[in-house]
Coordinates of N, CA and C and ligand atoms in Angstrom, one line a residue:
M1089 N -10.3 -62.6 11.7 CA -11.1 -61.8 12.6 C -11.4 -60.4 11.8
I1090 N -12.6 -60.1 11.6 CA -13.0 -58.9 10.9 C -13.0 -57.8 12.0
R1091 N -12.4 -56.6 11.6 CA -12.4 -55.5 12.6 C -13.8 -54.9 12.6
L1092 N -14.2 -54.4 13.8 CA -15.5 -53.8 14.0 C -15.4 -52.3 14.2
G1093 N -15.9 -51.6 13.2 CA -16.0 -50.1 13.4 C -17.4 -49.8 13.9
V1094 N -17.4 -49.1 15.0 CA -18.7 -48.8 15.5 C -19.0 -47.3 15.2
N1095 N -20.1 -47.1 14.4 CA -20.4 -45.8 14.0 C -21.3 -45.1 15.1
I1096 N -20.8 -44.0 15.7 CA -21.5 -43.4 16.8 C -22.3 -42.1 16.4
D1097 N -22.6 -42.0 15.1 CA -23.3 -40.8 14.6 C -24.7 -40.7 15.4
H1098 N -25.3 -41.8 15.7 CA -26.6 -41.7 16.3 C -26.6 -41.5 17.8
V1099 N -25.4 -41.6 18.4 CA -25.3 -41.1 19.7 C -25.4 -39.6 19.7
A1100 N -24.8 -39.0 18.6 CA -24.9 -37.5 18.5 C -26.3 -37.1 18.1
T1101 N -27.0 -38.0 17.3 CA -28.4 -37.7 17.0 C -29.3 -37.5 18.3
L1102 N -29.0 -38.4 19.2 CA -29.8 -38.4 20.5 C -29.4 -37.2 21.3
R1103 N -28.1 -36.9 21.3 CA -27.6 -35.8 22.1 C -28.2 -34.5 21.5
N1104 N -28.2 -34.4 20.2 CA -28.7 -33.2 19.5 C -30.2 -32.9 19.8
A1105 N -30.9 -34.0 20.1 CA -32.4 -33.9 20.3 C -32.7 -33.0 21.4
R1106 N -31.7 -32.8 22.4 CA -31.9 -32.0 23.5 C -31.0 -30.7 23.5
G1107 N -30.1 -30.7 22.6 CA -29.2 -29.6 22.4 C -28.2 -29.4 23.6
E1108 N -28.1 -30.4 24.4 CA -27.1 -30.3 25.5 C -26.0 -31.3 25.2
D1109 N -25.3 -31.9 26.3 CA -24.2 -32.7 26.0 C -24.3 -34.1 26.5
H1110 N -25.5 -34.6 26.6 CA -25.7 -36.0 27.0 C -26.6 -36.7 25.9
P1111 N -26.2 -37.9 25.5 CA -25.0 -38.6 25.8 C -23.8 -38.0 25.2
N1112 N -22.7 -38.0 26.0 CA -21.5 -37.3 25.5 C -20.7 -38.2 24.5
I1113 N -20.3 -37.6 23.4 CA -19.6 -38.3 22.3 C -18.3 -39.0 22.7
L1114 N -17.5 -38.2 23.5 CA -16.2 -38.8 23.9 C -16.4 -39.9 24.8
N1115 N -17.3 -39.8 25.7 CA -17.6 -40.9 26.6 C -18.1 -42.1 25.8
A1116 N -18.9 -41.9 24.9 CA -19.5 -43.0 24.0 C -18.3 -43.7 23.3
A1117 N -17.4 -42.9 22.7 CA -16.3 -43.5 22.0 C -15.4 -44.3 22.9
K1118 N -15.1 -43.7 24.1 CA -14.3 -44.5 25.0 C -14.9 -45.8 25.5
F1119 N -16.2 -45.7 25.8 CA -17.0 -46.8 26.3 C -17.0 -47.9 25.2
V1120 N -17.3 -47.5 24.0 CA -17.4 -48.5 22.9 C -16.0 -49.1 22.6
M1121 N -14.9 -48.4 22.7 CA -13.6 -48.9 22.5 C -13.3 -49.9 23.7
K1122 N -13.7 -49.5 24.9 CA -13.4 -50.4 26.1 C -14.2 -51.7 25.9
N1123 N -15.3 -51.7 25.2 CA -16.1 -52.9 25.1 C -15.8 -53.7 23.8
G1124 N -14.7 -53.4 23.2 CA -14.3 -54.3 22.1 C -14.3 -53.7 20.7
A1125 N -14.8 -52.5 20.5 CA -14.7 -51.9 19.1 C -13.3 -51.8 18.7
D1126 N -13.0 -52.0 17.4 CA -11.7 -51.8 16.9 C -11.4 -50.4 16.4
L1127 N -12.4 -49.7 16.1 CA -12.3 -48.3 15.6 C -13.7 -47.6 15.8
I1128 N -13.6 -46.3 15.8 CA -14.8 -45.5 15.9 C -15.1 -44.8 14.5
T1129 N -16.3 -45.0 14.0 CA -16.6 -44.3 12.7 C -17.6 -43.1 13.0
I1130 N -17.2 -42.0 12.4 CA -18.1 -40.8 12.5 C -18.3 -40.2 11.1
H1131 N -19.4 -39.7 10.8 CA -19.7 -39.0 9.5 C -20.0 -37.6 9.8
L1132 N -19.0 -36.7 9.4 CA -19.2 -35.3 9.5 C -20.0 -34.8 8.3
R1133 N -21.3 -34.8 8.4 CA -22.1 -34.5 7.2 C -22.1 -33.0 7.0
E1134 N -22.4 -32.6 5.7 CA -22.4 -31.2 5.3 C -23.4 -30.4 6.1
D1135 N -24.5 -31.0 6.5 CA -25.5 -30.3 7.3 C -25.3 -30.5 8.8
R1136 N -24.3 -31.2 9.1 CA -23.9 -31.4 10.6 C -25.1 -31.9 11.4
R1137 N -25.9 -32.8 10.8 CA -27.1 -33.2 11.5 C -26.9 -34.1 12.7
H1138 N -25.7 -34.7 12.7 CA -25.4 -35.5 14.0 C -24.0 -35.1 14.5
I1139 N -23.0 -35.6 14.0 CA -21.6 -35.3 14.4 C -21.3 -33.8 14.1
K1140 N -20.7 -33.1 15.0 CA -20.4 -31.7 14.8 C -18.9 -31.5 14.7
D1141 N -18.4 -30.4 14.2 CA -17.0 -30.1 14.1 C -16.3 -30.3 15.4
N1142 N -16.9 -29.8 16.5 CA -16.3 -29.9 17.8 C -16.1 -31.4 18.3
D1143 N -17.1 -32.2 17.9 CA -16.9 -33.7 18.2 C -15.6 -34.2 17.6
L1144 N -15.5 -33.9 16.3 CA -14.2 -34.4 15.6 C -13.0 -33.8 16.3
K1145 N -13.1 -32.6 16.7 CA -11.9 -31.9 17.3 C -11.6 -32.6 18.6
I1146 N -12.6 -32.9 19.4 CA -12.4 -33.5 20.7 C -11.8 -34.9 20.5
L1147 N -12.5 -35.7 19.7 CA -12.1 -37.1 19.5 C -10.7 -37.2 18.9
S1148 N -10.3 -36.2 18.1 CA -9.0 -36.3 17.4 C -7.9 -36.1 18.4
K1149 N -8.2 -35.5 19.6 CA -7.1 -35.3 20.6 C -6.7 -36.7 21.2
F1150 N -7.6 -37.6 21.1 CA -7.3 -38.9 21.8 C -6.8 -39.9 20.8
K1151 N -5.4 -39.9 20.7 CA -4.8 -40.7 19.7 C -5.0 -42.2 19.9
S1152 N -5.4 -42.6 21.1 CA -5.6 -44.0 21.4 C -7.0 -44.5 20.7
I1153 N -7.8 -43.5 20.3 CA -9.0 -43.9 19.6 C -8.9 -43.8 18.1
P1154 N -8.8 -44.9 17.4 CA -8.7 -44.8 16.0 C -10.0 -44.3 15.3
I1155 N -9.9 -43.2 14.7 CA -11.1 -42.6 14.1 C -11.1 -42.9 12.6
N1156 N -12.3 -43.3 12.1 CA -12.6 -43.5 10.7 C -13.6 -42.4 10.4
L1157 N -13.0 -41.3 9.7 CA -13.9 -40.2 9.3 C -14.5 -40.4 8.0
E1158 N -15.8 -40.4 8.0 CA -16.6 -40.5 6.7 C -16.8 -39.1 6.3
M1159 N -16.6 -38.8 5.0 CA -16.8 -37.4 4.6 C -17.0 -37.3 3.1
A1160 N -17.6 -36.2 2.7 CA -17.8 -36.0 1.2 C -16.5 -35.5 0.6
C1161 N -16.5 -35.6 -0.7 CA -15.3 -35.3 -1.5 C -15.3 -33.8 -1.9
N1162 N -14.8 -32.9 -1.0 CA -14.7 -31.5 -1.4 C -13.5 -30.9 -0.6
K1163 N -13.2 -29.7 -1.0 CA -12.0 -29.1 -0.5 C -12.1 -28.7 1.0
K1164 N -13.3 -28.3 1.4 CA -13.6 -27.9 2.8 C -13.4 -29.1 3.7
M1165 N -14.0 -30.3 3.3 CA -13.9 -31.5 4.1 C -12.4 -32.0 4.1
L1166 N -11.8 -31.8 3.0 CA -10.4 -32.3 3.0 C -9.5 -31.5 4.0
N1167 N -9.7 -30.2 4.0 CA -9.0 -29.4 4.9 C -9.3 -29.7 6.4
I1168 N -10.6 -30.0 6.7 CA -10.9 -30.5 8.0 C -10.2 -31.8 8.4
A1169 N -10.2 -32.7 7.4 CA -9.5 -34.0 7.7 C -8.0 -33.8 7.9
L1170 N -7.4 -32.9 7.1 CA -6.0 -32.7 7.2 C -5.6 -32.1 8.6
K1171 N -6.5 -31.3 9.1 CA -6.3 -30.7 10.4 C -6.5 -31.7 11.5
A1172 N -7.6 -32.5 11.4 CA -7.9 -33.5 12.5 C -7.0 -34.7 12.5
K1173 N -6.5 -35.0 11.3 CA -5.6 -36.2 11.1 C -6.2 -37.5 11.7
P1174 N -7.4 -37.9 11.2 CA -7.9 -39.2 11.7 C -7.1 -40.3 11.1
S1175 N -7.2 -41.5 11.8 CA -6.4 -42.6 11.3 C -6.8 -43.0 9.9
Y1176 N -8.2 -42.9 9.7 CA -8.7 -43.4 8.4 C -9.7 -42.4 7.9
V1177 N -9.8 -42.3 6.5 CA -10.9 -41.5 5.9 C -11.6 -42.4 4.9
C1178 N -12.9 -42.4 5.0 CA -13.7 -43.0 4.0 C -14.6 -42.0 3.2
I1179 N -14.3 -41.9 2.0 CA -15.1 -40.8 1.2 C -16.4 -41.4 0.8
V1180 N -17.5 -40.7 1.1 CA -18.8 -41.1 0.8 C -19.6 -40.1 0.0
P1181 N -20.6 -40.5 -0.8 CA -21.4 -39.5 -1.5 C -22.3 -38.8 -0.5
E1182 N -22.7 -37.6 -0.8 CA -23.6 -36.9 0.1 C -24.6 -36.1 -0.6
K1183 N -25.9 -36.4 -0.2 CA -27.0 -35.5 -0.7 C -27.7 -35.0 0.5
R1184 N -27.9 -33.7 0.6 CA -28.4 -33.1 1.8 C -29.8 -33.7 2.2
I1185 N -30.6 -34.0 1.2 CA -32.0 -34.4 1.6 C -32.1 -35.9 1.9
E1186 N -31.1 -36.7 1.7 CA -31.2 -38.1 1.9 C -31.3 -38.4 3.4
I1187 N -32.0 -39.5 3.8 CA -32.1 -39.9 5.2 C -30.7 -40.4 5.7
T1188 N -30.1 -41.2 4.8 CA -28.8 -41.8 5.1 C -28.1 -41.9 3.8
T1189 N -26.9 -42.5 3.8 CA -26.1 -42.6 2.6 C -26.7 -43.7 1.7
E1190 N -27.4 -43.3 0.7 CA -28.3 -44.2 0.0 C -27.7 -45.1 -1.1
G1191 N -26.4 -44.8 -1.4 CA -25.7 -45.6 -2.4 C -24.3 -45.3 -2.4
G1192 N -23.5 -46.0 -3.3 CA -22.1 -45.7 -3.3 C -21.8 -44.5 -4.2
L1193 N -20.5 -44.1 -4.2 CA -20.0 -43.0 -5.0 C -20.2 -43.1 -6.5
N1194 N -20.4 -42.0 -7.1 CA -20.3 -42.0 -8.6 C -18.8 -41.7 -9.0
L1195 N -18.1 -42.8 -9.2 CA -16.6 -42.7 -9.3 C -16.3 -42.1 -10.7
K1196 N -17.1 -42.4 -11.7 CA -16.8 -42.0 -13.0 C -16.9 -40.4 -13.1
K1197 N -18.0 -40.0 -12.6 CA -18.3 -38.5 -12.6 C -17.3 -37.7 -11.8
N1198 N -16.9 -38.3 -10.7 CA -16.0 -37.5 -9.7 C -14.6 -38.0 -9.7
F1199 N -14.2 -38.7 -10.8 CA -12.9 -39.3 -10.8 C -11.7 -38.4 -10.5
Q1200 N -11.7 -37.2 -11.1 CA -10.5 -36.4 -10.9 C -10.5 -35.8 -9.5
A1201 N -11.6 -35.4 -9.0 CA -11.6 -34.8 -7.6 C -11.3 -35.9 -6.6
L1202 N -11.8 -37.1 -6.8 CA -11.5 -38.2 -5.9 C -10.0 -38.5 -5.9
K1203 N -9.5 -38.6 -7.1 CA -8.1 -38.9 -7.3 C -7.2 -37.9 -6.5
A1204 N -7.5 -36.6 -6.7 CA -6.7 -35.5 -6.1 C -6.8 -35.6 -4.6
N1205 N -8.0 -35.8 -4.1 CA -8.2 -35.9 -2.6 C -7.5 -37.1 -2.0
I1206 N -7.8 -38.2 -2.7 CA -7.2 -39.5 -2.1 C -5.7 -39.4 -2.1
N1207 N -5.1 -38.8 -3.2 CA -3.7 -38.7 -3.3 C -3.1 -37.9 -2.1
I1208 N -3.8 -36.8 -1.8 CA -3.3 -35.9 -0.7 C -3.4 -36.7 0.6
L1209 N -4.5 -37.4 0.8 CA -4.7 -38.2 2.1 C -3.7 -39.3 2.2
N1210 N -3.4 -40.0 1.1 CA -2.4 -41.1 1.1 C -1.0 -40.5 1.5
R1211 N -0.7 -39.4 0.9 CA 0.6 -38.8 1.2 C 0.7 -38.4 2.7
K1212 N -0.4 -38.1 3.3 CA -0.4 -37.8 4.8 C -0.5 -39.1 5.6
K1213 N -0.4 -40.2 4.9 CA -0.5 -41.5 5.6 C -1.8 -41.8 6.4
I1214 N -2.8 -41.2 5.8 CA -4.2 -41.5 6.4 C -4.7 -42.6 5.5
R1215 N -5.2 -43.7 6.1 CA -5.7 -44.8 5.3 C -7.0 -44.4 4.5
T1216 N -7.0 -44.6 3.2 CA -8.1 -44.1 2.4 C -9.0 -45.2 1.9
S1217 N -10.3 -44.9 1.9 CA -11.3 -45.8 1.5 C -12.4 -45.1 0.7
L1218 N -13.0 -45.8 -0.2 CA -14.1 -45.3 -1.0 C -15.4 -46.1 -0.8
F1219 N -16.5 -45.5 -0.5 CA -17.7 -46.2 -0.3 C -18.4 -46.4 -1.6
I1220 N -18.5 -47.6 -2.1 CA -18.9 -47.9 -3.4 C -20.0 -49.0 -3.5
N1221 N -20.7 -49.0 -4.6 CA -21.7 -50.0 -4.8 C -20.9 -51.3 -5.3
P1222 N -21.5 -52.5 -5.0 CA -20.7 -53.7 -5.4 C -20.8 -53.9 -6.9
K1223 N -19.8 -53.2 -7.6 CA -19.7 -53.3 -9.1 C -18.3 -53.5 -9.4
I1224 N -17.9 -54.4 -10.3 CA -16.5 -54.6 -10.7 C -15.9 -53.4 -11.3
Q1225 N -16.7 -52.7 -12.1 CA -16.2 -51.5 -12.7 C -15.8 -50.4 -11.7
D1226 N -16.6 -50.3 -10.6 CA -16.3 -49.3 -9.5 C -15.0 -49.8 -8.8
I1227 N -14.8 -51.0 -8.7 CA -13.6 -51.5 -8.0 C -12.3 -51.2 -8.9
K1228 N -12.5 -51.4 -10.2 CA -11.4 -51.0 -11.1 C -11.1 -49.5 -10.9
L1229 N -12.1 -48.7 -10.9 CA -12.0 -47.2 -10.8 C -11.4 -46.9 -9.5
S1230 N -11.8 -47.6 -8.4 CA -11.2 -47.3 -7.1 C -9.7 -47.5 -7.1
K1231 N -9.3 -48.5 -7.8 CA -7.8 -48.8 -7.8 C -7.1 -47.6 -8.6
L1232 N -7.7 -47.3 -9.7 CA -7.1 -46.2 -10.5 C -7.1 -44.9 -9.8
I1233 N -8.1 -44.6 -9.0 CA -8.1 -43.4 -8.1 C -7.0 -43.4 -7.1
G1234 N -6.6 -44.6 -6.7 CA -5.5 -44.7 -5.7 C -5.9 -45.0 -4.3
A1235 N -7.2 -45.3 -4.1 CA -7.6 -45.7 -2.7 C -7.0 -47.0 -2.3
K1236 N -6.8 -47.1 -1.0 CA -6.1 -48.3 -0.4 C -7.2 -49.3 -0.1
C1237 N -8.4 -48.9 0.2 CA -9.5 -49.8 0.6 C -10.8 -49.4 -0.2
I1238 N -11.7 -50.3 -0.2 CA -13.1 -50.0 -0.7 C -14.0 -50.4 0.5
E1239 N -15.1 -49.7 0.6 CA -16.1 -50.2 1.5 C -17.4 -50.4 0.6
I1240 N -17.8 -51.7 0.6 CA -18.9 -52.0 -0.2 C -20.2 -51.6 0.5
H1241 N -21.1 -50.9 -0.2 CA -22.4 -50.5 0.3 C -23.3 -51.8 0.4
T1242 N -23.7 -52.2 1.6 CA -24.4 -53.4 1.8 C -25.9 -53.2 2.0
G1243 N -26.3 -51.9 1.7 CA -27.7 -51.6 1.9 C -28.7 -52.4 1.2
T1244 N -28.5 -52.7 -0.1 CA -29.5 -53.5 -0.9 C -29.6 -54.9 -0.4
I1245 N -28.5 -55.6 -0.2 CA -28.5 -57.0 0.2 C -29.1 -57.1 1.7
S1246 N -28.8 -56.1 2.5 CA -29.3 -56.1 3.9 C -30.8 -56.0 3.9
R1247 N -31.3 -55.1 3.1 CA -32.7 -54.9 3.0 C -33.4 -56.2 2.5
K1248 N -32.8 -56.8 1.5 CA -33.5 -58.1 1.0 C -33.5 -59.2 2.1
I1249 N -32.3 -59.3 2.8 CA -32.2 -60.4 3.8 C -33.3 -60.1 4.9
K1250 N -33.3 -58.8 5.3 CA -34.3 -58.5 6.4 C -35.7 -58.7 6.1
S1251 N -36.0 -58.5 4.8 CA -37.4 -58.6 4.4 C -37.7 -60.0 3.7
K1252 N -36.8 -60.9 4.0 CA -36.9 -62.3 3.6 C -37.1 -62.4 2.1
K1253 N -36.4 -61.6 1.3 CA -36.5 -61.7 -0.2 C -35.3 -62.5 -0.6
K1254 N -35.3 -62.9 -1.9 CA -34.1 -63.7 -2.4 C -32.9 -62.7 -2.5
Y1255 N -31.8 -63.2 -2.0 CA -30.6 -62.3 -2.0 C -29.4 -63.0 -2.5
Q1256 N -29.6 -64.3 -3.0 CA -28.4 -65.1 -3.5 C -27.6 -64.4 -4.6
K1257 N -28.4 -63.8 -5.5 CA -27.7 -63.1 -6.6 C -26.8 -61.9 -6.1
D1258 N -27.4 -61.2 -5.2 CA -26.6 -60.1 -4.6 C -25.4 -60.6 -3.9
L1259 N -25.6 -61.7 -3.2 CA -24.4 -62.3 -2.4 C -23.3 -62.7 -3.4
K1260 N -23.8 -63.4 -4.4 CA -22.8 -63.9 -5.4 C -22.0 -62.7 -6.0
N1261 N -22.7 -61.7 -6.3 CA -22.1 -60.5 -6.8 C -21.1 -59.9 -5.9
I1262 N -21.5 -59.8 -4.6 CA -20.6 -59.2 -3.6 C -19.3 -60.1 -3.4
I1263 N -19.5 -61.4 -3.5 CA -18.4 -62.4 -3.4 C -17.4 -62.1 -4.5
A1264 N -18.0 -62.0 -5.7 CA -17.1 -61.7 -6.9 C -16.4 -60.4 -6.8
C1265 N -17.1 -59.4 -6.3 CA -16.4 -58.1 -6.1 C -15.3 -58.2 -5.0
C1266 N -15.6 -58.9 -3.9 CA -14.6 -59.0 -2.9 C -13.3 -59.7 -3.4
K1267 N -13.5 -60.8 -4.2 CA -12.4 -61.5 -4.7 C -11.6 -60.7 -5.7
Y1268 N -12.3 -59.9 -6.5 CA -11.7 -59.1 -7.5 C -10.9 -58.0 -6.8
A1269 N -11.5 -57.3 -5.9 CA -10.8 -56.2 -5.1 C -9.5 -56.8 -4.5
N1270 N -9.6 -57.9 -3.8 CA -8.5 -58.5 -3.2 C -7.4 -58.8 -4.2
A1271 N -7.8 -59.4 -5.3 CA -6.8 -59.7 -6.3 C -6.0 -58.5 -6.9
I1272 N -6.6 -57.4 -6.9 CA -5.9 -56.2 -7.4 C -5.4 -55.3 -6.2
G1273 N -5.4 -55.9 -5.0 CA -4.7 -55.2 -3.9 C -5.5 -54.2 -3.1
L1274 N -6.8 -54.3 -3.2 CA -7.6 -53.4 -2.4 C -8.1 -54.1 -1.1
E1275 N -8.0 -53.5 0.0 CA -8.6 -54.1 1.2 C -10.1 -53.8 1.2
V1276 N -10.9 -54.9 1.6 CA -12.3 -54.8 1.5 C -13.0 -54.6 2.8
H1277 N -13.9 -53.5 2.9 CA -14.7 -53.3 4.1 C -16.2 -53.4 3.6
A1278 N -17.1 -53.5 4.6 CA -18.5 -53.5 4.2 C -19.3 -52.8 5.3
G1279 N -20.3 -52.1 4.8 CA -21.2 -51.4 5.8 C -22.4 -50.9 5.1
H1280 N -23.4 -50.6 6.0 CA -24.7 -50.0 5.7 C -25.8 -51.0 5.9
G1281 N -26.6 -50.8 6.9 CA -27.8 -51.6 7.1 C -27.5 -52.9 7.7
L1282 N -26.3 -53.1 8.2 CA -26.0 -54.4 8.8 C -26.6 -54.6 10.2
D1283 N -27.1 -55.9 10.4 CA -27.6 -56.3 11.7 C -26.9 -57.6 12.0
Y1284 N -27.4 -58.4 13.0 CA -26.7 -59.6 13.4 C -26.8 -60.6 12.2
K1285 N -28.0 -60.7 11.6 CA -28.2 -61.7 10.5 C -27.3 -61.4 9.3
T1286 N -27.4 -60.2 8.8 CA -26.7 -59.8 7.6 C -25.2 -59.8 7.9
A1287 N -24.7 -59.4 9.0 CA -23.3 -59.4 9.3 C -22.8 -60.9 9.4
K1288 N -23.6 -61.8 9.9 CA -23.3 -63.2 10.0 C -23.1 -63.8 8.6
I1289 N -24.0 -63.5 7.7 CA -23.9 -64.0 6.3 C -22.6 -63.4 5.7
L1290 N -22.4 -62.1 5.8 CA -21.2 -61.5 5.1 C -19.9 -61.9 5.8
S1291 N -20.0 -62.3 7.1 CA -18.7 -62.6 7.8 C -18.1 -63.9 7.3
K1292 N -18.8 -64.6 6.5 CA -18.3 -65.8 5.9 C -17.3 -65.5 4.7
L1293 N -17.3 -64.2 4.3 CA -16.4 -63.9 3.2 C -15.1 -63.5 3.7
K1294 N -14.1 -64.3 3.5 CA -12.8 -64.0 4.1 C -12.1 -62.8 3.6
E1295 N -12.5 -62.3 2.5 CA -11.9 -61.1 2.0 C -12.3 -59.8 2.7
I1296 N -13.4 -59.9 3.4 CA -13.9 -58.7 4.2 C -13.1 -58.5 5.5
K1297 N -12.4 -57.4 5.6 CA -11.5 -57.2 6.8 C -12.1 -56.2 7.8
E1298 N -13.2 -55.5 7.4 CA -13.8 -54.6 8.4 C -15.3 -54.4 8.1
F1299 N -16.0 -54.3 9.2 CA -17.4 -53.9 9.1 C -17.6 -52.5 9.8
N1300 N -18.4 -51.7 9.2 CA -18.7 -50.4 9.9 C -20.2 -50.4 10.1
I1301 N -20.6 -50.4 11.4 CA -22.0 -50.6 11.7 C -22.4 -49.5 12.7
G1302 N -23.6 -48.9 12.4 CA -24.0 -47.8 13.3 C -25.4 -48.0 13.8
H1303 N -26.4 -47.8 12.9 CA -27.8 -47.6 13.3 C -28.3 -48.8 14.2
F1304 N -28.0 -50.0 13.7 CA -28.5 -51.2 14.4 C -27.8 -51.3 15.8
I1305 N -26.6 -51.0 15.9 CA -25.9 -51.1 17.2 C -26.5 -50.1 18.2
I1306 N -26.7 -48.9 17.8 CA -27.2 -47.9 18.7 C -28.7 -48.2 19.0
G1307 N -29.4 -48.6 18.0 CA -30.8 -49.0 18.3 C -31.0 -50.2 19.2
E1308 N -30.3 -51.2 18.9 CA -30.4 -52.4 19.7 C -29.9 -52.2 21.2
S1309 N -28.9 -51.3 21.3 CA -28.4 -51.1 22.6 C -29.4 -50.5 23.6
I1310 N -30.5 -49.9 23.1 CA -31.6 -49.5 23.9 C -32.2 -50.6 24.8
F1311 N -32.2 -51.8 24.1 CA -32.8 -53.0 24.8 C -31.8 -53.7 25.7
V1312 N -30.6 -53.9 25.2 CA -29.6 -54.8 25.9 C -28.3 -54.1 26.4
G1313 N -28.1 -52.9 25.9 CA -26.8 -52.2 26.3 C -25.8 -52.4 25.2
I1314 N -25.1 -51.3 25.0 CA -24.1 -51.3 23.8 C -23.0 -52.4 24.0
N1315 N -22.6 -52.6 25.3 CA -21.5 -53.6 25.5 C -21.9 -55.0 25.0
K1316 N -23.2 -55.3 25.3 CA -23.7 -56.7 24.9 C -23.8 -56.8 23.4
V1317 N -24.2 -55.7 22.7 CA -24.4 -55.7 21.3 C -23.0 -55.8 20.6
I1318 N -22.1 -55.1 21.1 CA -20.7 -55.2 20.5 C -20.1 -56.6 20.7
K1319 N -20.4 -57.1 21.9 CA -19.9 -58.5 22.2 C -20.4 -59.5 21.2
K1320 N -21.7 -59.3 20.9 CA -22.4 -60.3 19.9 C -21.8 -60.1 18.5
F1321 N -21.6 -58.8 18.1 CA -21.0 -58.6 16.8 C -19.5 -59.1 16.7
K1322 N -18.8 -59.0 17.8 CA -17.4 -59.5 17.8 C -17.4 -61.0 17.7
K1323 N -18.4 -61.6 18.2 CA -18.5 -63.1 18.0 C -18.7 -63.4 16.6
I1324 N -19.6 -62.6 15.9 CA -19.9 -62.8 14.5 C -18.6 -62.6 13.7
C1325 N -17.8 -61.6 14.1 CA -16.6 -61.2 13.3 C -15.5 -62.2 13.4
K1326 N -15.6 -63.1 14.4 CA -14.5 -64.1 14.6 C -14.3 -65.1 13.4
Ligands
PXP212 N1 -20.5 -47.2 6.3 C1 -20.7 -46.0 5.6 C2 -19.7 -45.5 4.6 C3 -21.8 -45.2 6.0 O1 -22.0 -44.0 5.3 C4 -22.7 -45.7 6.9 C5 -23.9 -44.8 7.3 O2 -23.5 -43.6 7.7 C6 -22.4 -46.9 7.6 C7 -21.3 -47.6 7.2 C8 -23.3 -47.4 8.7 O3 -24.5 -47.7 8.3 P1 -25.6 -48.1 9.3 O4 -25.8 -47.0 10.2 O5 -26.8 -48.5 8.5 O6 -25.1 -49.3 10.1

């Protein structure tokens, strides 16, 4: 069974559109958990375009809600994470002008900073993950950095599947990456751009232990309700 992390960033996007408190983030997290999510994922971006510091503060008080905090690799974010003590941290690259997280981390360039931050988080018993492109070299570096998990950026393969382009080469590469990561003791997660079809294809890979899905879940829930969307993903995750 693959764990399902529901990313509720875009509940905050909707709330922020009015500048008030509806839809409420804590209620969304509780509702999503009640309806079968295994964890809640939030990305506290540098520009705070969706999730705000106060959302993290409020959610952190509820220890029954496992929080996966996505964050950039810098001292300011590290201090925020150490204070909030989420169950999990996934370090992601961040560019202020991008629409979403458009690729994996540059591990080579940021090796020392990542290693230092991951080390501190590991010592605090926060599960650590690195959001990476599906490349063997990046998996090797993730291990050297000391992360416990990797999250494979599935944006490229998802785009190809959705636009009915050939994706077999990408899938073969992801399979090889998953097997290699597993063999060297890294837990494998996957996320970005996933919908029912792409998640179903990737759910066949037994090495993948967790999906983190946001935009599609929130978007689709407009039509059928978030409880039904989660139910459908849980079936895929089985
Ligand atoms: N995983 C990570 C590390 C992400 O940065 C994101 C996007 O914020 C997701 C998963 C979810 O992607 P999507 O919203 O496309 O499902």
